[in-house]
Amino acid sequence: MWNCTNLPTMIKQMRNSSEETSCYMRAFLAPLCWAILTSDSKSNVSSDDYEVLLSAAKPTLLNTPLKRIKLPRRVERVENMKKMMRMMCEVYDSMSEEQRTQVGRWGKEQITQKYFNCTQRLSSNSSSMSMESCKPSLKWLNLEALFLMGPYVGHLSPDDVDSSPEGKLKKQLLRSVTSTHNWTDSQVLHKMGSAVALLSPEQLSKIPRDKLKGVLKNLGPEITWKKEQLRTLIKKQLGDKKCEEVLGKELIVLQSAIEGVPSCMLKHVNAREVLDDPEGLKKVTQRMKKGQLKAMLQGLQEKVESSELVLKLPGPLLNMVALNVLDKEVMSLEQAENKTWSRPQAAFLVKKLHDGKQLHFRKLHSLLQGVTCKMIGMLADRGLQDMSQAMEETPQWISKARCLALKYFATLEAERPDYFKTITEEELDDIPSSLILQLPPPKVKSLPDAVCVVFINKMNTANLSLIPLRCPSRPALAQRALLCLLNGGNLFSLTEEDVSRMGPLLCELQPSQLWLMAPDVLSYSLQAMASCQHIPYRHRAELVELVKKTFGDPSDWSADTMESLGPLLLLDDDSVHALSNKPWMKAVIYFLKSHLIHISDALKKKLFDLSIPPSTPPNSNNETDNSTNTVSDNGPTVEVIEELGMLNVYWTATQLDEMSADTFRETVEIFGAISDFKEDQLIVLSQKITEVFGPASQVNESVVMQMGCIAQGFSNSDLEKLAFSLDTLEEIANCGWNESQMECVWKSVARRNNLTAQQLGAAEMVALDQFLCGLSSSELSQLNIDAFRDAMGSINGIQCSFKVAQQLKNLSVSAFGDPSTWTEATVSTLGNVVGEICSVFREAGLDASELASLDASLFSFLSVTSIPLILPNTLAALSVAQLEALGPDNAAMVTSEQGAALRDEQLAALERAVTRAGDAAPVQNLSEDSGAPSVSVEGILAYVKPLLFLLTGLLLL
């Protein structure tokens, strides 16, 4: 009977028989049918017969004892697998927890086999021997898989839940779990994984306190919560405490929810408990805001000796420790090594250790960022070798790589003047790859052919991020690698293997060179270049055209082609605008977006447009497939607003006005996080706040926290009425407030918190951030100088009016002394603030004697974003040494207007600052020969992003 082809027919006939006559046969056939369905035999059962067998086998599953079920190792057809899962969902209620978990794992395996052609099984067998193992990162739980799994999703692991590729799938999964289980059970909550963060505040409030504690611990510090969720979690765990003492273990258990703890409470934390749990303290401080960190540090310093704090504090808290405290407590390298220091702290400690002759470069780690070019210039051979090795081991902390390289190269050429022309393979192999990247173009060009193998091997794994994007060494290295691979031949002779050996230098090749490759090699090269972290700006337009000529019109591309070559096409705004609206386009672009370092405005707008298809006019005969209801009759829907996130900035004021009150109430926090709404959008959104939550005087603190940047849309009088808390300000500091608005926000905070300027400590100043500009001149004069000095290293982004900036400038001089006495640590500390508060001095001019008093070595510690704000005549007052000391990143930010005011020798110094190669070949020759970026004055000065910040303040004191 096992192979009886008439069995399905017999079952069909039995269906037409009475219960009495067929009862026995059904009881007999049920286990037989299940045995056939679960056997390893490859019987060719049709889809119809398979369904008949399933229906007959169902009683077996309904009456299976509470033990593991025998399940088929593999269901041959997708349709049959779907039917099997459907039947499993029907018998879910009759199964034990162990059986449900078993079916959940089995369903996952069947889905990965059928849809992703991979297996979860570790051991090979006859059915999966030819199948590769699934990658751990596989996003298998898509919408179809979710529907197939049904209630069994609640029995998957947290990692499986996190493998859902879209947030909306997690929501559907969450609904499935919460509707099927006693979802507040600890095991169920654990299985939800990161989907717990999708629970509403009301649902979170239903979780028992002890179970919620376990949930937060399992989730760790990486989960992001909404503000209303944070309020619920904090109240659930800490009760109604405001600024009272809190146990350390109560804070540490919060993990990712620590962001919701008021700063005033952190000042009263039980110091001994948090310090005795270093791992827990490390995790929670990763998620704390600067104001919170400064508040906690203040509380700890009142109860614990500074020496113990410097020894035990994790990086985020340690970075808040003032320099004067470090001066007292750190006396040796052993006390400073293996810690993560901020740049000002590193500069301070390195100088101290250098003066005490305690520098051992391979032990410095994060302290390496404080090493100056002057120190490197004083190194002897042994120190130079140690510093070079340290750079190779910890390149992320090296800020003076070019200085080190030039010193290293000069040492080698002191031994043999033509060192790089006659270098051997062994000698080149001894030079760290990170230093070879710094070779000036002429030296790169002079490398002998005999070292090509070693050179190519080193460049194949080189980290190009160690050299500036516009550094001429980039194209020079690429050209030398190309010549090595050509070995006297032409570009058409290159193979795919040759191209792969170029590694990241392939990204520097000119499109005109790529065009000369064989067609198959060209296709391979372009697909490889789609993974480049950076394509030179001067190559992009031509490269995009080459892609189109090679692979055809993008409107004809398949989804696979778009996924493969999309990163190159997206370099061109016109090509982005022209992308088709094919059904798969949105999903592919979202996938590509997650892998891009820079996302253009054109791409953001395209994603918005793809998510918001144009509505069909009434009575139109056009047929569109708008299965996703993105814009309802009442404006944008919750679903699409949540999907768009920061892209909601592209709604028009009219569209925002059409949004329903319920939708806005549910999504207000999403809109509040957007800082670049236009005035008409802000007016509409602020009116929505009033419509939904009442007038400004009645809007509670919770809503004010959620509304974020929308508050800008309120009048000044209403701003004073809003319930701003001190903890709110740091998050909205960069919304783009004007001076009068900042004054009103400060007045609101001061009134609600009974604060005066005299009472502001370092923690409060850090929390105020941008809103320090809202203090009046008389209030600023009352600030405590010690607290101001302590806060400066943690404040950034400040842009004040001329009047306020002048007052803050005076405070800076009072706190840090005359500019002629400033060190690298002082400049780096003030780099976060002084340039910002003095950026308004663009019209004030500068005393040349103050400018000349700044040591040239300080200039590389300046903030890059401050450079465009320096007045042209101010920049022209810099000496040649000072300009050259700016370094490549700072020099690249000089504007064309600033450059026009410089003398020839200053322009040459600026060019050397970019290239850092005094023996470089003439600029125009390098560009013609190798395709290097033009580093002529015009070329250097055109590459800018006019922002704000530091040097203006430093130079205008």
mmCIF file of N, CA and C in Angstrom, residues 107 497 759 819:
data_model
loop_
_atom_site.group_PDB
_atom_site.id
_atom_site.type_symbol
_atom_site.label_atom_id
_atom_site.label_comp_id
_atom_site.label_asym_id
_atom_site.label_seq_id
_atom_site.Cartn_x
_atom_site.Cartn_y
_atom_site.Cartn_z
ATOM 1 N N GLY A 107 10.058 24.813 9.693
ATOM 2 C CA GLY A 107 9.540 25.750 8.697
ATOM 3 C C GLY A 107 10.616 26.686 8.185
ATOM 4 N N GLU A 497 41.829 38.992 -13.425
ATOM 5 C CA GLU A 497 42.707 38.744 -12.279
ATOM 6 C C GLU A 497 43.618 39.939 -12.043
ATOM 7 N N GLN A 759 23.872 79.700 38.923
ATOM 8 C CA GLN A 759 23.730 78.318 39.389
ATOM 9 C C GLN A 759 24.172 77.283 38.354
ATOM 10 N N PRO A 819 45.923 83.984 24.260
ATOM 11 C CA PRO A 819 46.165 83.034 23.163
ATOM 12 C C PRO A 819 47.633 82.666 22.960
#
